[in-house]
PDB file of C-alpha atoms in Angstrom:
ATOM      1  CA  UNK A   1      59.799 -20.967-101.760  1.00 85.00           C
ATOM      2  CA  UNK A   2      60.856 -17.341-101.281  1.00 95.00           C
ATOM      3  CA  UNK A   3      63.652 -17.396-103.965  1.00 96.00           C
ATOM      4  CA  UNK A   4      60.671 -17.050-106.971  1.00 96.00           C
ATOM      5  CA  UNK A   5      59.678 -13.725-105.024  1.00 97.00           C
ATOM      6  CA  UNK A   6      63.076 -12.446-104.839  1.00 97.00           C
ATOM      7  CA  UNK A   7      63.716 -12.921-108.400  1.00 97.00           C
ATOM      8  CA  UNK A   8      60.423 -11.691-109.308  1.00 97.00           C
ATOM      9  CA  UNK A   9      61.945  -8.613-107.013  1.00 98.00           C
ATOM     10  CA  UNK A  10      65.289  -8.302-108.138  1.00 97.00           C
ATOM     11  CA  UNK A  11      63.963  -8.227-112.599  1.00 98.00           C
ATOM     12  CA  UNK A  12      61.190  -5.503-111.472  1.00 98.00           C
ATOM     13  CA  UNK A  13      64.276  -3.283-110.117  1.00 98.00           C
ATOM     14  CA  UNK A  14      66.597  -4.181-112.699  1.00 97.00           C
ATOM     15  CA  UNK A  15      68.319  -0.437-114.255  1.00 95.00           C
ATOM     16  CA  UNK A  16      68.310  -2.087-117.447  1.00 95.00           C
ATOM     17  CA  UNK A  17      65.438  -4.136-117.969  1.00 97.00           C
ATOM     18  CA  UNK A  18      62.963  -3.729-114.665  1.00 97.00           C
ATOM     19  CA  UNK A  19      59.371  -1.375-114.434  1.00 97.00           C
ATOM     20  CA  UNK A  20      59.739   1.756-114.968  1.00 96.00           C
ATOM     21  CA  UNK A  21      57.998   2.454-111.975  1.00 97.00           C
ATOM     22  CA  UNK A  22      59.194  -0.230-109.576  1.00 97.00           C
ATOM     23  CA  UNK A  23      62.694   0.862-110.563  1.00 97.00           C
ATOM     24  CA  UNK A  24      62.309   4.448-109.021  1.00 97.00           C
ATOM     25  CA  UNK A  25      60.720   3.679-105.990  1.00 97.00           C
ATOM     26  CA  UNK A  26      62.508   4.226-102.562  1.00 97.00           C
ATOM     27  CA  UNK A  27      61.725   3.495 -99.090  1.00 97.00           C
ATOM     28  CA  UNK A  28      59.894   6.702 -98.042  1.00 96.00           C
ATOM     29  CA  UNK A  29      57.657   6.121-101.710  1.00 97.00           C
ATOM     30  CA  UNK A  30      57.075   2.647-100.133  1.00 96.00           C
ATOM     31  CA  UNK A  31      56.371   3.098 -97.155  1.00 94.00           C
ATOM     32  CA  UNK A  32      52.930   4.065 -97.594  1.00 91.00           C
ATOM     33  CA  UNK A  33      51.774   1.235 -99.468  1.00 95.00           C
ATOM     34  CA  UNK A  34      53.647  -1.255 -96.271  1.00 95.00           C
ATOM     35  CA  UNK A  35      51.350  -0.007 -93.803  1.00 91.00           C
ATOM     36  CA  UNK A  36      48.211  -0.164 -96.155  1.00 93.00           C
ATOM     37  CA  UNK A  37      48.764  -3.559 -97.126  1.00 95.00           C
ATOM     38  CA  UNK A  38      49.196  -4.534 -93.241  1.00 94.00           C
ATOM     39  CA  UNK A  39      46.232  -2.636 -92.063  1.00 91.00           C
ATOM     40  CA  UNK A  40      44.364  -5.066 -95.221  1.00 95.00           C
ATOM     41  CA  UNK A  41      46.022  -8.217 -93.437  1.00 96.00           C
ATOM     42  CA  UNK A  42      44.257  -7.017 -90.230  1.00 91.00           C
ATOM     43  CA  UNK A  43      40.831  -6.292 -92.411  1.00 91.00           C
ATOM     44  CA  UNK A  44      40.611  -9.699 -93.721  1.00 95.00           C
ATOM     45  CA  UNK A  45      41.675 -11.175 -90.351  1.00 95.00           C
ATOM     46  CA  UNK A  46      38.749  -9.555 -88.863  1.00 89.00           C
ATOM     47  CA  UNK A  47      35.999 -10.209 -91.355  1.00 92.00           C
ATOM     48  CA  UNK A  48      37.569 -14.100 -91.379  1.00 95.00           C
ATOM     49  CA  UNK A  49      38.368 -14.184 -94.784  1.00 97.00           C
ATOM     50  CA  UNK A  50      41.124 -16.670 -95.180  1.00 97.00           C
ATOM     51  CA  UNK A  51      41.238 -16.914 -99.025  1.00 97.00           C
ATOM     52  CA  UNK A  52      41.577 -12.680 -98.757  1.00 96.00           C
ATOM     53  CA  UNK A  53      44.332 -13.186 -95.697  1.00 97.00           C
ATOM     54  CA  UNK A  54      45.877 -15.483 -98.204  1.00 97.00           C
ATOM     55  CA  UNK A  55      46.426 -12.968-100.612  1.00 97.00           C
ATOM     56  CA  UNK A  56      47.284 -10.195 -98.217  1.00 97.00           C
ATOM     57  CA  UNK A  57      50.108 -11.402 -96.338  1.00 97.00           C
ATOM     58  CA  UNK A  58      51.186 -12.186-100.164  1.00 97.00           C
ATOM     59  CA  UNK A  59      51.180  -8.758-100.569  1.00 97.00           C
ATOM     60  CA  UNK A  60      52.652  -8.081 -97.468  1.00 98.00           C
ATOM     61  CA  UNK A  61      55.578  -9.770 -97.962  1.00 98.00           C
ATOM     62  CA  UNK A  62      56.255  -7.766-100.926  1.00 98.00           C
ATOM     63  CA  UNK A  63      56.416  -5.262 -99.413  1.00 98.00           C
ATOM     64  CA  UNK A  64      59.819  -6.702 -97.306  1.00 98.00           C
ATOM     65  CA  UNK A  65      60.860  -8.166 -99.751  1.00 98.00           C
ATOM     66  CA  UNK A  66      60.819  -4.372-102.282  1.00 98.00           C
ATOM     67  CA  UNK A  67      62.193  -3.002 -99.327  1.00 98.00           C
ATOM     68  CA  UNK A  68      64.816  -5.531 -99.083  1.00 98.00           C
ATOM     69  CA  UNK A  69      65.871  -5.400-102.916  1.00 98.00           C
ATOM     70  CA  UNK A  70      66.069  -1.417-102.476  1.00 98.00           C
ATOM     71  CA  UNK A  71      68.509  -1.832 -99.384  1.00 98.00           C
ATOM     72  CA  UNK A  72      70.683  -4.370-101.621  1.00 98.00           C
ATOM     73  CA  UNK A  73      70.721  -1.849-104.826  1.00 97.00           C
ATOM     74  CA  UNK A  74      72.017   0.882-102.195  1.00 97.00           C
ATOM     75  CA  UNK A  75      74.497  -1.770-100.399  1.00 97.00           C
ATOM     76  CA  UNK A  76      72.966  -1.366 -96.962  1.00 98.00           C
ATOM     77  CA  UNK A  77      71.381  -5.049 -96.347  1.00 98.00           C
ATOM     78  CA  UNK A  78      69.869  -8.356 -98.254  1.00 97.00           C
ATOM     79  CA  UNK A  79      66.871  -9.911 -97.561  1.00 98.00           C
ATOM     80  CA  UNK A  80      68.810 -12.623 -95.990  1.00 97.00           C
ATOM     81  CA  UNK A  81      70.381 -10.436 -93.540  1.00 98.00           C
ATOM     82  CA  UNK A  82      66.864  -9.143 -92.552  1.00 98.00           C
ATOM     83  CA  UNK A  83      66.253 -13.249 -92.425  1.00 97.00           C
ATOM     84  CA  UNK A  84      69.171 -13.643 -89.832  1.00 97.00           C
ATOM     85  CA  UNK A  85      68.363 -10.446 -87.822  1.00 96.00           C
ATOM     86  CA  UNK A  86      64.726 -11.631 -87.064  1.00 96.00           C
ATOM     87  CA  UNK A  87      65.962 -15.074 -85.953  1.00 96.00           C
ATOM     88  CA  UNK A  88      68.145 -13.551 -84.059  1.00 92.00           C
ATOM     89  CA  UNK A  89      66.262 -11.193 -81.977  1.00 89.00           C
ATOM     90  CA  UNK A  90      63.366 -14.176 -81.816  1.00 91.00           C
ATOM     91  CA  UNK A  91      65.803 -16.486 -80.179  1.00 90.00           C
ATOM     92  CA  UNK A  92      67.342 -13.796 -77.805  1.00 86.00           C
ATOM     93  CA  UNK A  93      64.142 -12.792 -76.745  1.00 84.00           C
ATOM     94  CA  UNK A  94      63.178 -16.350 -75.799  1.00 86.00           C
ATOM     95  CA  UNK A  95      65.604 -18.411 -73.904  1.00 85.00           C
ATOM     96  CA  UNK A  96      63.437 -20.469 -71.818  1.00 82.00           C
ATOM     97  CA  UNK A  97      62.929 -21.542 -75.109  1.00 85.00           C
ATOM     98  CA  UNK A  98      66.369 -22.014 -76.877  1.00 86.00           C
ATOM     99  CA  UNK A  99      68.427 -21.576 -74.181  1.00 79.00           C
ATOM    100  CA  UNK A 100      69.313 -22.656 -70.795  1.00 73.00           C
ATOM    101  CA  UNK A 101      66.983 -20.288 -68.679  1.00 67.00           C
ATOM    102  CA  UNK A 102      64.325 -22.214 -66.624  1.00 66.00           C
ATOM    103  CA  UNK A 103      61.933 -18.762 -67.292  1.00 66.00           C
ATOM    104  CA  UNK A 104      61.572 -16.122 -69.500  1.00 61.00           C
ATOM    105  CA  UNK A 105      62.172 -12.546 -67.456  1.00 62.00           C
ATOM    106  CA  UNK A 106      59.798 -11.203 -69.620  1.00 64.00           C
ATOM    107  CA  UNK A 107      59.591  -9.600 -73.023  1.00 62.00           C
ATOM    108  CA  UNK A 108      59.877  -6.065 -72.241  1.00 65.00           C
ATOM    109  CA  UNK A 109      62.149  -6.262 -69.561  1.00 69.00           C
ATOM    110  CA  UNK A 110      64.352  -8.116 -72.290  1.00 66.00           C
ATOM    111  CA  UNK A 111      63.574  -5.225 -74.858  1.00 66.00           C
ATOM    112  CA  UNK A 112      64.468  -2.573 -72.260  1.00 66.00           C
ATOM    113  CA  UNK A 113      68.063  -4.618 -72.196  1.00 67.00           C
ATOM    114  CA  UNK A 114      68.254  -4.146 -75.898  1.00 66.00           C
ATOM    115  CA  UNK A 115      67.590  -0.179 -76.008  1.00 63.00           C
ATOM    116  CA  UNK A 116      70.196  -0.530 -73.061  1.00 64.00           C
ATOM    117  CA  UNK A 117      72.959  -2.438 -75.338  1.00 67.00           C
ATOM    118  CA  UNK A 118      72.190   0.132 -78.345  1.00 66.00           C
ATOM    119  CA  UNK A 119      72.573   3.373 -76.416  1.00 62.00           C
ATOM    120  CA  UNK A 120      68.570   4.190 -76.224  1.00 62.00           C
ATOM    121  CA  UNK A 121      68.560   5.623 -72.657  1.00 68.00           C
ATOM    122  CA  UNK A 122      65.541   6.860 -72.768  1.00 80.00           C
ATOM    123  CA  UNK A 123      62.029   4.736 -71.608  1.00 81.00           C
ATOM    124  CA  UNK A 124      60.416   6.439 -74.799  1.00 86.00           C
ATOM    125  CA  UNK A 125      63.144   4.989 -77.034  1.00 83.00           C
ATOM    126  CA  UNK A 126      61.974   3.049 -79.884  1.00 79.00           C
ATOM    127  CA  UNK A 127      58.164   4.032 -80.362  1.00 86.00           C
ATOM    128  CA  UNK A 128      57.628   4.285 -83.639  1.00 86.00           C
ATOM    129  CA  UNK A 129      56.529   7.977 -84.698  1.00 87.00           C
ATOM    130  CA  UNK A 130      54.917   6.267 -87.685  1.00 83.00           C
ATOM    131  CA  UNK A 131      52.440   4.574 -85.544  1.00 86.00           C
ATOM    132  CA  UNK A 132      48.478   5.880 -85.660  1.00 88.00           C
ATOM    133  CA  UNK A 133      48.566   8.552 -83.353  1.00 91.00           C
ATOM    134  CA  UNK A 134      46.313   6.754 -80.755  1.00 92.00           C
ATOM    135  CA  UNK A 135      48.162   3.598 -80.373  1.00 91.00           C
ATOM    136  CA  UNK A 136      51.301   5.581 -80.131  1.00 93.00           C
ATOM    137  CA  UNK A 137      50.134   7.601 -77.157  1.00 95.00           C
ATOM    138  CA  UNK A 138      49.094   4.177 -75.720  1.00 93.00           C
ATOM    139  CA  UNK A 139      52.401   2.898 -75.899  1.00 92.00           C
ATOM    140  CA  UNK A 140      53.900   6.149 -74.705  1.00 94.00           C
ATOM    141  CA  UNK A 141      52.033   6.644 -71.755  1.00 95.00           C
ATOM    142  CA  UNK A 142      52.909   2.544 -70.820  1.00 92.00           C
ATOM    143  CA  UNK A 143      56.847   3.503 -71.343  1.00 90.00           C
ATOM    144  CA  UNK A 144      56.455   6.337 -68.464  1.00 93.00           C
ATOM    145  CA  UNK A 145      53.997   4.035 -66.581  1.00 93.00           C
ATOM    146  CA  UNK A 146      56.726   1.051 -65.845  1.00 88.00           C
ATOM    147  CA  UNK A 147      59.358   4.049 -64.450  1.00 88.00           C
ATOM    148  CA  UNK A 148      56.632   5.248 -62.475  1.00 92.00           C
ATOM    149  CA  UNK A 149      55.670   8.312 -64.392  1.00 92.00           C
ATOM    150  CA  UNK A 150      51.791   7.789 -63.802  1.00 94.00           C
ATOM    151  CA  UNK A 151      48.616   8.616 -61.830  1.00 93.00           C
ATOM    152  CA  UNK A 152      48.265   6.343 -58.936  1.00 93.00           C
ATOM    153  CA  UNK A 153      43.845   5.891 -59.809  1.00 94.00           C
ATOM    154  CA  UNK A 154      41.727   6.676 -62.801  1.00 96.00           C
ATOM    155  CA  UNK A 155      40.287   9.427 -60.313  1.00 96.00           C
ATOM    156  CA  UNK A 156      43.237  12.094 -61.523  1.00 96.00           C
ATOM    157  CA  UNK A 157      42.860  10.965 -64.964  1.00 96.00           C
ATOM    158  CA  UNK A 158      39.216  11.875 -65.005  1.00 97.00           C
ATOM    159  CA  UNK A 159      40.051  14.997 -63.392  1.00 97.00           C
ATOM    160  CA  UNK A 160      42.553  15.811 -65.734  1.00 96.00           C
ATOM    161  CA  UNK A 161      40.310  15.344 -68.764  1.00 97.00           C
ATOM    162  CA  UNK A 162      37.745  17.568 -67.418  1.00 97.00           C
ATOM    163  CA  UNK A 163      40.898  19.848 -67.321  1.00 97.00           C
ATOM    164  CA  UNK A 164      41.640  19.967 -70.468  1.00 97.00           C
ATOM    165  CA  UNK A 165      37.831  20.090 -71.947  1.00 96.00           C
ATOM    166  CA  UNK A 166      37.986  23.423 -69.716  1.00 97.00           C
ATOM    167  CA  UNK A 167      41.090  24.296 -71.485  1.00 97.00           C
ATOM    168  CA  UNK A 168      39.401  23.464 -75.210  1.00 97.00           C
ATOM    169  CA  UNK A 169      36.753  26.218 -73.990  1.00 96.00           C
ATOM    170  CA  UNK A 170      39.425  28.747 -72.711  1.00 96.00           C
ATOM    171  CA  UNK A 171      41.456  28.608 -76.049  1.00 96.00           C
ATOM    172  CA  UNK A 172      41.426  32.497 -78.097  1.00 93.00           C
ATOM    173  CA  UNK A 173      42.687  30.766 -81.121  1.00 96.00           C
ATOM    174  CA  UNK A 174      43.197  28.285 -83.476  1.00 96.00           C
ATOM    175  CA  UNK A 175      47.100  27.770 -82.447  1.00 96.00           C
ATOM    176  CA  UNK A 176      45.498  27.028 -78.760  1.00 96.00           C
ATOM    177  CA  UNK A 177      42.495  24.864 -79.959  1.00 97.00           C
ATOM    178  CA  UNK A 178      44.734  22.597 -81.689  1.00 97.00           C
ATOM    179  CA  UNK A 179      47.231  22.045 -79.000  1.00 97.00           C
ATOM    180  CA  UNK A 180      44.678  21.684 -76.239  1.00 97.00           C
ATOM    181  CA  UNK A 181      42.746  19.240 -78.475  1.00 97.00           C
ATOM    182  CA  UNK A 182      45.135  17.345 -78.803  1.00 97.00           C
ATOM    183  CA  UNK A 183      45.656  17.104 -75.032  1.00 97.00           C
ATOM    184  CA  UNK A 184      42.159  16.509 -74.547  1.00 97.00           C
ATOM    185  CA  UNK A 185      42.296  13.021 -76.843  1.00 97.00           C
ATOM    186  CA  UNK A 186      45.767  12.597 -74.981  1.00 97.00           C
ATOM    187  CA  UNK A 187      43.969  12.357 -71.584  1.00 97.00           C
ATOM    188  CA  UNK A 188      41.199  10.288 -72.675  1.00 97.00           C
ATOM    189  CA  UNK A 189      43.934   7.539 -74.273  1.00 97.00           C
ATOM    190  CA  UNK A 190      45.163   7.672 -70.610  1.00 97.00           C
ATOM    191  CA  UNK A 191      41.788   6.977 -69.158  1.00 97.00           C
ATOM    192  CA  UNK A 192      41.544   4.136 -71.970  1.00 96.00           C
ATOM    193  CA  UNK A 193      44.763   2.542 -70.514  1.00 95.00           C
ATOM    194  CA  UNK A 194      43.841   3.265 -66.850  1.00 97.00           C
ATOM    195  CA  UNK A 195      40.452   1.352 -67.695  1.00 97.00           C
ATOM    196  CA  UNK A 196      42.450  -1.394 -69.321  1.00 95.00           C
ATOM    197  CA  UNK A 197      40.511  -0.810 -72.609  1.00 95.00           C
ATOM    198  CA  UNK A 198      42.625  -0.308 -76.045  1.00 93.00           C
ATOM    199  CA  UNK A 199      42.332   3.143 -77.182  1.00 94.00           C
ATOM    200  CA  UNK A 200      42.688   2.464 -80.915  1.00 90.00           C
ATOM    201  CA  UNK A 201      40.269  -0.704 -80.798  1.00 90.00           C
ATOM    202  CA  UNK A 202      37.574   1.629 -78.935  1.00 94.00           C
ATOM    203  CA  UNK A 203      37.599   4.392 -81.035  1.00 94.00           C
ATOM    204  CA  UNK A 204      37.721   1.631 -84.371  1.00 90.00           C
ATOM    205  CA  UNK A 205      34.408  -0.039 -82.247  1.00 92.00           C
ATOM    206  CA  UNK A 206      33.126   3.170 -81.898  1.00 94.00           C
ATOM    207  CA  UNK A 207      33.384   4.312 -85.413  1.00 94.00           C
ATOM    208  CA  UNK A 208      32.378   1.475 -87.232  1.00 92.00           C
ATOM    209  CA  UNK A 209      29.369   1.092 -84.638  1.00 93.00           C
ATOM    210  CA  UNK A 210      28.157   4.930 -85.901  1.00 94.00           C
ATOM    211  CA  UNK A 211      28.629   3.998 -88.950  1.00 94.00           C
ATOM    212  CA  UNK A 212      26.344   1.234 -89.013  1.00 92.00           C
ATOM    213  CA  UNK A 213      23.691   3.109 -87.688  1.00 93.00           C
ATOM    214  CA  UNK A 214      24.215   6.113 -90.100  1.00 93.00           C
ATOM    215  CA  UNK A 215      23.941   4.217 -93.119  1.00 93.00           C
ATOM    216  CA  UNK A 216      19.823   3.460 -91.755  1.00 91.00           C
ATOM    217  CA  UNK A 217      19.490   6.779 -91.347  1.00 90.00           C
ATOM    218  CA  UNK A 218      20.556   7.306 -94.601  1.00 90.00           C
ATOM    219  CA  UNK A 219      18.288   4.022 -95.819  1.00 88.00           C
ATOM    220  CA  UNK A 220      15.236   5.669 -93.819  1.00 87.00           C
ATOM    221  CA  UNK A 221      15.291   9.132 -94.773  1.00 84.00           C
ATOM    222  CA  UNK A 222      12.949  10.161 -97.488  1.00 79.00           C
ATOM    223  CA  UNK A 223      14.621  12.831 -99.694  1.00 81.00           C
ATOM    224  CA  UNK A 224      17.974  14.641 -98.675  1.00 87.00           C
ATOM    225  CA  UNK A 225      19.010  14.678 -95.181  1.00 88.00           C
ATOM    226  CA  UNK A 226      20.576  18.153 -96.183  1.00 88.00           C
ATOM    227  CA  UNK A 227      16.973  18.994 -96.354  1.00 87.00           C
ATOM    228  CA  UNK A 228      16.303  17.604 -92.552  1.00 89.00           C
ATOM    229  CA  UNK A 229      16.113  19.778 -89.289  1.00 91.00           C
ATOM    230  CA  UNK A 230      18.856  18.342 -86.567  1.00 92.00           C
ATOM    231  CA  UNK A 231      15.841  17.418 -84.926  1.00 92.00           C
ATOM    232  CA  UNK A 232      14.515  15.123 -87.375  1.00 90.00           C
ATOM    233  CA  UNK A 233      17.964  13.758 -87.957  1.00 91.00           C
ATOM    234  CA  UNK A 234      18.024  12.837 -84.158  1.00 91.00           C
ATOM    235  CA  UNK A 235      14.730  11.089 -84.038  1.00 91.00           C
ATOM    236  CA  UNK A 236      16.459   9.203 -87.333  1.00 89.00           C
ATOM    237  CA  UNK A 237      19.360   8.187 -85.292  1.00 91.00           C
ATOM    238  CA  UNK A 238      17.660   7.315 -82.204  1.00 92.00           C
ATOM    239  CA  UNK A 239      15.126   4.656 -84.004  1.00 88.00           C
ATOM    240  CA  UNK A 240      18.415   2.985 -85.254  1.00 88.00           C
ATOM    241  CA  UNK A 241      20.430   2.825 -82.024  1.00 88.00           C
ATOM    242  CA  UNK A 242      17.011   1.886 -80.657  1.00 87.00           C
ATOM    243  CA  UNK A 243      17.293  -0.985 -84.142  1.00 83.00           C
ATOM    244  CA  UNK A 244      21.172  -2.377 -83.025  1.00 73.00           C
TER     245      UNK A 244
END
C-alpha cells in the first residue's frame, strides 16, 4: 500500500512537472514540519482521538517518505533502503527474538555496541541536538549516569540547585544570567531524573495544569485583568486552584 504514496511523492518532486513548492524543498526546509507533525501524532494520542491519530501518522509518514524522495533526487538513499535499514537494526537489536540468544542483554547495552562498531566513543554519542532541550538534558545526564558520572543521592542534587539559584542572584549581567539559568533548569532536570519523574512530561503537566486554571481567571474577571492589582489577580488564581 505504500507504492500510491511514493508515486504521489515522486510527481510532487518531479523538475518538470511537480509543485512548485514541493520541488524546492530540502531536508533542513523539512525538517520543521517532521517534528510538528510528530508532536500532532502525540496530541491526538493523548486526547484519544483515533480518527485524528489516523490522519496524523498519515501525515507523518509523509514526511519519510518527502525525505526519502529528496535523498533519491540527490543519490544518497531510497525509501527502500531506509525500509531495509530499520529492519535491520530491529532484528539486531532483538535476538532473543530472531535469533539464537536465550535473552536479550538489553537495549542500550546493544546500542552502546553500535556507537562502538561506528566509531562513537563517546557515552554522549548519538543524542540528538534537535531534541527539546529538556528531554535532551534527560537523556544526557542518563549517558554519564551508566559510566558513573553521577551524584550518589538526590541530597547533592538539591544542594546543587540551591547552588545555582545563588548563582542566578550573583550574576552582573545578562551574558551571566543566561548561562546560570540555564544551569539552574539543568539541575532541576537532574533532580527530575534522580526522583524518577520525566522532566519534559512534568513541566508539559505543569503547564497545561496553569493553563487551565488561567483561562477561569480570565472567565472570572470582570473587565481587564491589565486593570487588576497582583493582589486581586492572586485571590483570582487561588479560587481556581482552590476549583481543580
Amino acid at each position: 500500500m505504500i507504492d500510491p504514496l511514493l508515486e504521489v511523492m515522486r510527481r510532487l518532486r518531479d523538475p518538470q512537472t511537480g509543485c512548485e513548492w514541493d520541488t524546492v524543498q530540502t531536508f533542513e526546509t523539512i525538517a520543521p514540519y517532521t517534528v510538528e507533525e510528530a508532536y500532532e501524532v502525540a496530541d491526538a494520542i493523548k486526547r484519544n482521538d483515533m480518527d485524528g491519530l489516523k490522519d496524523e501518522l498519515g501525515d507523518l509518514l509523509l514526511q519519510v517518505v518527502f525525505h526519502s524522495q529528496i535523498a533519491t533526487d540527490e543519490g544518497h538513499f531510497s525509501f527502500s533502503d531506509v525500509v531495509e535499514a530499520i529492519c535491520e537494526k530491529m532484528i539486531r537489536r532483538h535476538p532473543h527474538i530472531f535469533g539464537e540468544a536465550r535473552e536479550t542483554p538489553g537495549w542500550e547495552q546493544i546500542k552502546a555496541e553500535e556507537r562502538a562498531e561506528t566509531g562513537k566513543s563517546s557515552a554522549l554519542d548519538g543524542v540528538a541536538l534537535a531534541l527539546p532541550a529538556l528531554l535532551r538534558a534527560q537523556k544526557i545526564q542518563k549517558r554519564a549516569a551508566r559510566v558513573g558520572f553521577d551524584w550518589p543521592d538526590k541530597a547533592p542534587v538539591k544542594a546543587k540547585l540551591l547552588e545555582e539559584l545563588d548563582e542566578v542572584e550573583q550574576a552582573n549581567n545578562d551574558a551571566e544570567v543566561h548561562e546560570e539559568i540555564g544551569d539552574l533548569l539543568f539541575s532541576a532536570v537532574n533532580l527530575s531524573r534522580h526522583y524518577g519523574v520525566d522532566a519534559e512530561q512534568a513541566l508539559a503537566d505543569a503547564t497545561r495544569k496553569f493553563s487551565q486554571r488561567f483561562n477561569k481567571v480570565e472567565t472570572s474577571v470582570v473587565g481587564d485583568m491589565k486593570d487588576m492589582t497582583i493582589d486581586q489577580l492572586e485571590e483570582e488564581w487561588q479560587k481556581a486552584k482552590v476549583a481543580g
